[in-house]
Amino acid sequence: MNGYRSTFWIAAALLVACQGFAVAQSSGRAGVGKSITAADLENPGIRSKVLVEAIKWSDLMRSGDGLYYHRKTKTLFAGWVKYSWGFRDDGRGLMRFEKGKKHGLLVSWYDNGRKALEDYYVEGRLMSSACWKPNGEKCPLTKVVNGDGVKIIYEMNGRKQCQGAYVGGLAHGLWTMWPDDGSTRQVGHYKQGKEDGVWRYYNRFGKITHSETWKDGEFIEE
């Protein structure tokens, strides 16, 4: 997966369609649990406790079954994960997992401390989403309700990082993504949470630099 795609995974908080595979054991930690609300996370004391409990994003691994496992124990993960822009593991974002799937809150903040994103997942599917610009203005276009709607994510500099639609809690339809400096553009389609069809990369002059063909989330060719 190239750099552009890696950037998108960061911004869009891991757009995946989790499968219904299960194993007998889950890995997690007791303590600050799934009852934590978005309002709770705005409390510095509570957020600090969650950050202490949360594992790093780099401690997770995604298997071919679409589920997330603890890298050391090799068991399905349940608990909090901390990440950031670039997934630097410094806690600018927190997401909750249950049985290897995103389940519950995903909240992230800009470097200036303002909230950037507040998502709610149910068994790996995005049910609701609200996004804010770095200046604190709520994005008027982002609205995901009961798994359907449009989502836009912004960079710290105020530029869009990605924009696309969800259907049934999964990315579906046309998505457009931009790197940090906004110089290039990536355009393609998702089908029920998986890349599908031709994805094109454009330079700052609008010229296609290369393209990739995907089928049901599997890379086919450039």
PDB file of C-alpha atoms in Angstrom:
ATOM      1  CA  MET A   1       0.000   0.000   0.000  1.00  0.00           C
ATOM      2  CA  ASN A   2       1.558   3.320  -1.023  1.00  0.00           C
ATOM      3  CA  GLY A   3       1.981   6.526   0.960  1.00  0.00           C
ATOM      4  CA  TYR A   4      -1.227   8.116  -0.253  1.00  0.00           C
ATOM      5  CA  ARG A   5      -3.281   5.160   0.892  1.00  0.00           C
ATOM      6  CA  SER A   6      -1.493   5.098   4.238  1.00  0.00           C
ATOM      7  CA  THR A   7      -2.405   8.762   4.770  1.00  0.00           C
ATOM      8  CA  PHE A   8      -6.040   8.002   4.169  1.00  0.00           C
ATOM      9  CA  TRP A   9      -6.088   5.111   6.607  1.00  0.00           C
ATOM     10  CA  ILE A  10      -4.905   7.572   9.226  1.00  0.00           C
ATOM     11  CA  ALA A  11      -7.503  10.245   8.527  1.00  0.00           C
ATOM     12  CA  ALA A  12     -10.465   8.083   8.076  1.00  0.00           C
ATOM     13  CA  ALA A  13      -9.775   5.988  11.165  1.00  0.00           C
ATOM     14  CA  LEU A  14      -9.302   2.708   9.451  1.00  0.00           C
ATOM     15  CA  LEU A  15     -12.101   2.283   6.931  1.00  0.00           C
ATOM     16  CA  VAL A  16     -12.718  -1.472   7.082  1.00  0.00           C
ATOM     17  CA  ALA A  17     -15.602  -3.900   6.820  1.00  0.00           C
ATOM     18  CA  CYS A  18     -15.190  -6.284   9.734  1.00  0.00           C
ATOM     19  CA  GLN A  19     -16.258  -9.854   9.120  1.00  0.00           C
ATOM     20  CA  GLY A  20     -18.248 -11.999  11.525  1.00  0.00           C
ATOM     21  CA  PHE A  21     -15.378 -14.311  12.414  1.00  0.00           C
ATOM     22  CA  ALA A  22     -14.794 -14.964  16.120  1.00  0.00           C
ATOM     23  CA  VAL A  23     -12.271 -16.781  18.271  1.00  0.00           C
ATOM     24  CA  ALA A  24     -12.611 -17.980  21.802  1.00  0.00           C
ATOM     25  CA  GLN A  25     -10.444 -15.400  23.553  1.00  0.00           C
ATOM     26  CA  SER A  26     -10.205 -11.594  23.571  1.00  0.00           C
ATOM     27  CA  SER A  27      -7.384  -9.398  24.794  1.00  0.00           C
ATOM     28  CA  GLY A  28      -8.218  -6.315  26.828  1.00  0.00           C
ATOM     29  CA  ARG A  29      -7.703  -4.488  30.097  1.00  0.00           C
ATOM     30  CA  ALA A  30      -9.980  -3.931  33.026  1.00  0.00           C
ATOM     31  CA  GLY A  31     -10.433  -0.351  34.234  1.00  0.00           C
ATOM     32  CA  VAL A  32     -11.767   2.594  32.262  1.00  0.00           C
ATOM     33  CA  GLY A  33     -14.464   0.884  30.258  1.00  0.00           C
ATOM     34  CA  LYS A  34     -16.805   1.287  27.350  1.00  0.00           C
ATOM     35  CA  SER A  35     -19.257   3.369  29.394  1.00  0.00           C
ATOM     36  CA  ILE A  36     -17.043   6.431  28.833  1.00  0.00           C
ATOM     37  CA  THR A  37     -18.853   9.129  26.830  1.00  0.00           C
ATOM     38  CA  ALA A  38     -17.543  11.797  24.464  1.00  0.00           C
ATOM     39  CA  ALA A  39     -18.286  14.389  27.152  1.00  0.00           C
ATOM     40  CA  ASP A  40     -16.214  12.363  29.647  1.00  0.00           C
ATOM     41  CA  LEU A  41     -13.229  12.482  27.301  1.00  0.00           C
ATOM     42  CA  GLU A  42     -13.308  16.291  27.372  1.00  0.00           C
ATOM     43  CA  ASN A  43     -12.485  16.024  31.083  1.00  0.00           C
ATOM     44  CA  PRO A  44      -8.647  16.105  31.348  1.00  0.00           C
ATOM     45  CA  GLY A  45      -8.615  13.756  34.318  1.00  0.00           C
ATOM     46  CA  ILE A  46     -10.774  11.109  32.692  1.00  0.00           C
ATOM     47  CA  ARG A  47      -8.980  11.394  29.358  1.00  0.00           C
ATOM     48  CA  SER A  48      -5.657  10.977  31.155  1.00  0.00           C
ATOM     49  CA  LYS A  49      -6.869   7.736  32.752  1.00  0.00           C
ATOM     50  CA  VAL A  50      -8.077   6.412  29.400  1.00  0.00           C
ATOM     51  CA  LEU A  51      -4.743   7.284  27.773  1.00  0.00           C
ATOM     52  CA  VAL A  52      -2.872   5.397  30.484  1.00  0.00           C
ATOM     53  CA  GLU A  53      -5.004   2.314  29.880  1.00  0.00           C
ATOM     54  CA  ALA A  54      -5.055   2.533  26.081  1.00  0.00           C
ATOM     55  CA  ILE A  55      -2.633   0.514  24.017  1.00  0.00           C
ATOM     56  CA  LYS A  56      -0.721   2.055  21.126  1.00  0.00           C
ATOM     57  CA  TRP A  57      -2.018   1.750  17.587  1.00  0.00           C
ATOM     58  CA  SER A  58       1.247   0.026  16.685  1.00  0.00           C
ATOM     59  CA  ASP A  59       0.379  -2.739  19.185  1.00  0.00           C
ATOM     60  CA  LEU A  60      -2.555  -3.805  16.982  1.00  0.00           C
ATOM     61  CA  MET A  61      -2.481  -5.866  13.830  1.00  0.00           C
ATOM     62  CA  ARG A  62      -5.235  -6.429  11.318  1.00  0.00           C
ATOM     63  CA  SER A  63      -5.673  -9.977  10.070  1.00  0.00           C
ATOM     64  CA  GLY A  64      -7.006 -11.159   6.753  1.00  0.00           C
ATOM     65  CA  ASP A  65     -10.371 -11.762   8.396  1.00  0.00           C
ATOM     66  CA  GLY A  66     -10.709  -7.994   8.848  1.00  0.00           C
ATOM     67  CA  LEU A  67     -10.480  -8.169  12.646  1.00  0.00           C
ATOM     68  CA  TYR A  68      -7.913  -6.529  14.911  1.00  0.00           C
ATOM     69  CA  TYR A  69      -5.651  -8.569  17.176  1.00  0.00           C
ATOM     70  CA  HIS A  70      -3.234  -7.640  19.924  1.00  0.00           C
ATOM     71  CA  ARG A  71       0.179  -7.945  18.339  1.00  0.00           C
ATOM     72  CA  LYS A  72       1.741  -9.700  21.329  1.00  0.00           C
ATOM     73  CA  THR A  73      -1.028 -12.002  22.528  1.00  0.00           C
ATOM     74  CA  LYS A  74      -2.458 -12.709  19.052  1.00  0.00           C
ATOM     75  CA  THR A  75      -5.975 -12.496  20.526  1.00  0.00           C
ATOM     76  CA  LEU A  76      -8.912 -10.336  19.482  1.00  0.00           C
ATOM     77  CA  PHE A  77      -8.548  -6.939  21.084  1.00  0.00           C
ATOM     78  CA  ALA A  78     -11.041  -5.279  23.422  1.00  0.00           C
ATOM     79  CA  GLY A  79     -10.281  -1.914  24.973  1.00  0.00           C
ATOM     80  CA  TRP A  80      -9.036   1.557  24.110  1.00  0.00           C
ATOM     81  CA  VAL A  81      -6.488   2.385  21.421  1.00  0.00           C
ATOM     82  CA  LYS A  82      -4.648   5.707  21.155  1.00  0.00           C
ATOM     83  CA  TYR A  83      -3.460   7.157  17.874  1.00  0.00           C
ATOM     84  CA  SER A  84      -2.771  10.493  16.219  1.00  0.00           C
ATOM     85  CA  TRP A  85      -2.250  12.231  12.892  1.00  0.00           C
ATOM     86  CA  GLY A  86       0.258   9.877  11.321  1.00  0.00           C
ATOM     87  CA  PHE A  87      -0.678   7.310  14.023  1.00  0.00           C
ATOM     88  CA  ARG A  88       2.223   8.504  16.165  1.00  0.00           C
ATOM     89  CA  ASP A  89       0.638   6.887  19.232  1.00  0.00           C
ATOM     90  CA  ASP A  90       0.671  10.201  21.145  1.00  0.00           C
ATOM     91  CA  GLY A  91      -3.002  10.204  22.056  1.00  0.00           C
ATOM     92  CA  ARG A  92      -4.567  12.814  19.793  1.00  0.00           C
ATOM     93  CA  GLY A  93      -7.215  10.219  19.112  1.00  0.00           C
ATOM     94  CA  LEU A  94      -8.915   7.428  21.046  1.00  0.00           C
ATOM     95  CA  MET A  95     -11.016   4.569  19.728  1.00  0.00           C
ATOM     96  CA  ARG A  96     -12.796   1.709  21.424  1.00  0.00           C
ATOM     97  CA  PHE A  97     -12.651  -1.930  20.285  1.00  0.00           C
ATOM     98  CA  GLU A  98     -14.715  -4.965  21.266  1.00  0.00           C
ATOM     99  CA  LYS A  99     -13.981  -8.484  20.010  1.00  0.00           C
ATOM    100  CA  GLY A 100     -11.570  -7.169  17.407  1.00  0.00           C
ATOM    101  CA  LYS A 101     -13.954  -4.589  15.942  1.00  0.00           C
ATOM    102  CA  LYS A 102     -14.352  -0.869  16.384  1.00  0.00           C
ATOM    103  CA  HIS A 103     -17.297  -0.623  18.746  1.00  0.00           C
ATOM    104  CA  GLY A 104     -18.211   2.545  20.576  1.00  0.00           C
ATOM    105  CA  LEU A 105     -16.482   5.903  20.461  1.00  0.00           C
ATOM    106  CA  LEU A 106     -13.754   7.193  18.198  1.00  0.00           C
ATOM    107  CA  VAL A 107     -12.738  10.738  19.134  1.00  0.00           C
ATOM    108  CA  SER A 108      -9.788  12.802  17.910  1.00  0.00           C
ATOM    109  CA  TRP A 109      -8.438  16.279  18.586  1.00  0.00           C
ATOM    110  CA  TYR A 110      -6.322  18.738  16.627  1.00  0.00           C
ATOM    111  CA  ASP A 111      -2.919  19.841  17.879  1.00  0.00           C
ATOM    112  CA  ASN A 112      -4.558  23.050  19.122  1.00  0.00           C
ATOM    113  CA  GLY A 113      -6.749  20.993  21.468  1.00  0.00           C
ATOM    114  CA  ARG A 114     -10.017  21.453  19.600  1.00  0.00           C
ATOM    115  CA  LYS A 115     -12.098  18.400  18.762  1.00  0.00           C
ATOM    116  CA  ALA A 116     -11.667  17.137  15.192  1.00  0.00           C
ATOM    117  CA  LEU A 117     -13.901  14.086  15.015  1.00  0.00           C
ATOM    118  CA  GLU A 118     -16.515  12.207  17.004  1.00  0.00           C
ATOM    119  CA  ASP A 119     -17.642   8.859  15.602  1.00  0.00           C
ATOM    120  CA  TYR A 120     -19.714   6.052  17.026  1.00  0.00           C
ATOM    121  CA  TYR A 121     -19.308   2.472  15.774  1.00  0.00           C
ATOM    122  CA  VAL A 122     -21.356  -0.665  16.235  1.00  0.00           C
ATOM    123  CA  GLU A 123     -19.534  -3.925  15.462  1.00  0.00           C
ATOM    124  CA  GLY A 124     -17.178  -2.279  12.993  1.00  0.00           C
ATOM    125  CA  ARG A 125     -19.753  -0.110  11.234  1.00  0.00           C
ATOM    126  CA  LEU A 126     -19.910   3.660  11.504  1.00  0.00           C
ATOM    127  CA  MET A 127     -23.334   4.631  12.823  1.00  0.00           C
ATOM    128  CA  SER A 128     -22.861   8.360  13.412  1.00  0.00           C
ATOM    129  CA  SER A 129     -20.209  10.974  12.711  1.00  0.00           C
ATOM    130  CA  ALA A 130     -19.599  14.643  13.387  1.00  0.00           C
ATOM    131  CA  CYS A 131     -16.504  16.574  12.282  1.00  0.00           C
ATOM    132  CA  TRP A 132     -15.070  19.989  13.116  1.00  0.00           C
ATOM    133  CA  LYS A 133     -12.617  22.311  11.393  1.00  0.00           C
ATOM    134  CA  PRO A 134      -9.424  23.363  13.230  1.00  0.00           C
ATOM    135  CA  ASN A 135     -10.994  26.743  14.087  1.00  0.00           C
ATOM    136  CA  GLY A 136     -13.764  24.976  16.001  1.00  0.00           C
ATOM    137  CA  GLU A 137     -16.456  25.383  13.347  1.00  0.00           C
ATOM    138  CA  LYS A 138     -18.586  22.277  12.948  1.00  0.00           C
ATOM    139  CA  CYS A 139     -18.482  20.896   9.413  1.00  0.00           C
ATOM    140  CA  PRO A 140     -21.904  21.665   7.896  1.00  0.00           C
ATOM    141  CA  LEU A 141     -21.615  18.882   5.315  1.00  0.00           C
ATOM    142  CA  THR A 142     -20.611  15.980   7.547  1.00  0.00           C
ATOM    143  CA  LYS A 143     -23.627  14.070   8.741  1.00  0.00           C
ATOM    144  CA  VAL A 144     -23.814  10.319   9.208  1.00  0.00           C
ATOM    145  CA  VAL A 145     -27.010   9.045  10.830  1.00  0.00           C
ATOM    146  CA  ASN A 146     -27.834   5.364  11.330  1.00  0.00           C
ATOM    147  CA  GLY A 147     -24.885   4.449   9.112  1.00  0.00           C
ATOM    148  CA  ASP A 148     -25.795   6.614   6.116  1.00  0.00           C
ATOM    149  CA  GLY A 149     -24.382   9.983   5.116  1.00  0.00           C
ATOM    150  CA  VAL A 150     -21.338  12.024   4.155  1.00  0.00           C
ATOM    151  CA  LYS A 151     -18.100  12.497   6.063  1.00  0.00           C
ATOM    152  CA  ILE A 152     -15.329  15.063   5.615  1.00  0.00           C
ATOM    153  CA  ILE A 153     -12.071  15.079   7.572  1.00  0.00           C
ATOM    154  CA  TYR A 154      -9.753  18.096   7.774  1.00  0.00           C
ATOM    155  CA  GLU A 155      -6.022  18.575   8.232  1.00  0.00           C
ATOM    156  CA  MET A 156      -4.621  20.848  10.932  1.00  0.00           C
ATOM    157  CA  ASN A 157      -4.058  23.483   8.233  1.00  0.00           C
ATOM    158  CA  GLY A 158      -7.781  23.533   7.446  1.00  0.00           C
ATOM    159  CA  ARG A 159      -7.574  21.690   4.123  1.00  0.00           C
ATOM    160  CA  LYS A 160      -9.745  18.678   3.444  1.00  0.00           C
ATOM    161  CA  GLN A 161      -8.011  15.351   3.922  1.00  0.00           C
ATOM    162  CA  CYS A 162     -10.794  13.098   2.690  1.00  0.00           C
ATOM    163  CA  GLN A 163     -14.433  13.200   1.688  1.00  0.00           C
ATOM    164  CA  GLY A 164     -16.857  10.403   0.928  1.00  0.00           C
ATOM    165  CA  ALA A 165     -20.101   8.642   1.725  1.00  0.00           C
ATOM    166  CA  TYR A 166     -21.242   5.812   3.976  1.00  0.00           C
ATOM    167  CA  VAL A 167     -24.083   3.381   3.373  1.00  0.00           C
ATOM    168  CA  GLY A 168     -25.044   0.922   6.075  1.00  0.00           C
ATOM    169  CA  GLY A 169     -22.057   1.989   8.155  1.00  0.00           C
ATOM    170  CA  LEU A 170     -19.502   1.203   5.442  1.00  0.00           C
ATOM    171  CA  ALA A 171     -17.648   3.471   3.036  1.00  0.00           C
ATOM    172  CA  HIS A 172     -19.507   3.208  -0.248  1.00  0.00           C
ATOM    173  CA  GLY A 173     -19.307   5.174  -3.467  1.00  0.00           C
ATOM    174  CA  LEU A 174     -16.940   7.940  -4.538  1.00  0.00           C
ATOM    175  CA  TRP A 175     -14.142   9.034  -2.203  1.00  0.00           C
ATOM    176  CA  THR A 176     -11.600  11.812  -2.711  1.00  0.00           C
ATOM    177  CA  MET A 177      -8.421  12.129  -0.631  1.00  0.00           C
ATOM    178  CA  TRP A 178      -5.648  14.709  -0.408  1.00  0.00           C
ATOM    179  CA  PRO A 179      -2.185  14.511   1.227  1.00  0.00           C
ATOM    180  CA  ASP A 180      -1.053  17.020   3.839  1.00  0.00           C
ATOM    181  CA  ASP A 181       0.041  19.721   1.398  1.00  0.00           C
ATOM    182  CA  GLY A 182      -2.988  19.358  -0.880  1.00  0.00           C
ATOM    183  CA  SER A 183      -0.750  19.031  -3.929  1.00  0.00           C
ATOM    184  CA  THR A 184      -2.125  15.743  -5.230  1.00  0.00           C
ATOM    185  CA  ARG A 185      -5.473  14.068  -5.248  1.00  0.00           C
ATOM    186  CA  GLN A 186      -6.627  10.469  -5.051  1.00  0.00           C
ATOM    187  CA  VAL A 187     -10.049   9.514  -6.380  1.00  0.00           C
ATOM    188  CA  GLY A 188     -11.749   6.127  -6.313  1.00  0.00           C
ATOM    189  CA  HIS A 189     -14.733   4.106  -5.188  1.00  0.00           C
ATOM    190  CA  TYR A 190     -15.533   1.949  -2.208  1.00  0.00           C
ATOM    191  CA  LYS A 191     -18.012  -0.898  -2.349  1.00  0.00           C
ATOM    192  CA  GLN A 192     -19.361  -1.931   1.043  1.00  0.00           C
ATOM    193  CA  GLY A 193     -16.214  -0.786   2.810  1.00  0.00           C
ATOM    194  CA  LYS A 194     -13.706  -2.131   0.300  1.00  0.00           C
ATOM    195  CA  GLU A 195     -11.796  -0.492  -2.542  1.00  0.00           C
ATOM    196  CA  ASP A 196     -13.359  -1.451  -5.839  1.00  0.00           C
ATOM    197  CA  GLY A 197     -12.595  -0.347  -9.378  1.00  0.00           C
ATOM    198  CA  VAL A 198      -9.958   2.088 -10.619  1.00  0.00           C
ATOM    199  CA  TRP A 199      -8.298   4.502  -8.206  1.00  0.00           C
ATOM    200  CA  ARG A 200      -6.557   7.452  -9.851  1.00  0.00           C
ATOM    201  CA  TYR A 201      -3.824   9.738  -8.521  1.00  0.00           C
ATOM    202  CA  TYR A 202      -3.553  13.307  -9.818  1.00  0.00           C
ATOM    203  CA  ASN A 203      -0.717  15.819  -9.443  1.00  0.00           C
ATOM    204  CA  ARG A 204      -1.165  19.512  -8.620  1.00  0.00           C
ATOM    205  CA  PHE A 205      -1.765  20.267 -12.305  1.00  0.00           C
ATOM    206  CA  GLY A 206      -4.630  17.792 -12.570  1.00  0.00           C
ATOM    207  CA  LYS A 207      -2.651  15.228 -14.557  1.00  0.00           C
ATOM    208  CA  ILE A 208      -3.006  11.535 -13.704  1.00  0.00           C
ATOM    209  CA  THR A 209       0.293  10.229 -12.365  1.00  0.00           C
ATOM    210  CA  HIS A 210      -0.767   6.605 -11.989  1.00  0.00           C
ATOM    211  CA  SER A 211      -3.773   4.416 -11.337  1.00  0.00           C
ATOM    212  CA  GLU A 212      -4.577   1.211  -9.468  1.00  0.00           C
ATOM    213  CA  THR A 213      -7.251  -1.407 -10.008  1.00  0.00           C
ATOM    214  CA  TRP A 214      -8.977  -2.992  -7.011  1.00  0.00           C
ATOM    215  CA  LYS A 215     -11.620  -5.676  -6.644  1.00  0.00           C
ATOM    216  CA  ASP A 216     -13.489  -6.212  -3.377  1.00  0.00           C
ATOM    217  CA  GLY A 217     -10.596  -4.724  -1.406  1.00  0.00           C
ATOM    218  CA  GLU A 218      -7.907  -6.728  -3.195  1.00  0.00           C
ATOM    219  CA  PHE A 219      -5.233  -4.964  -5.232  1.00  0.00           C
ATOM    220  CA  ILE A 220      -5.231  -6.219  -8.836  1.00  0.00           C
ATOM    221  CA  GLU A 221      -2.768  -4.106 -10.800  1.00  0.00           C
ATOM    222  CA  GLU A 222      -1.345  -0.644 -11.478  1.00  0.00           C
TER     223      GLU A 222
END
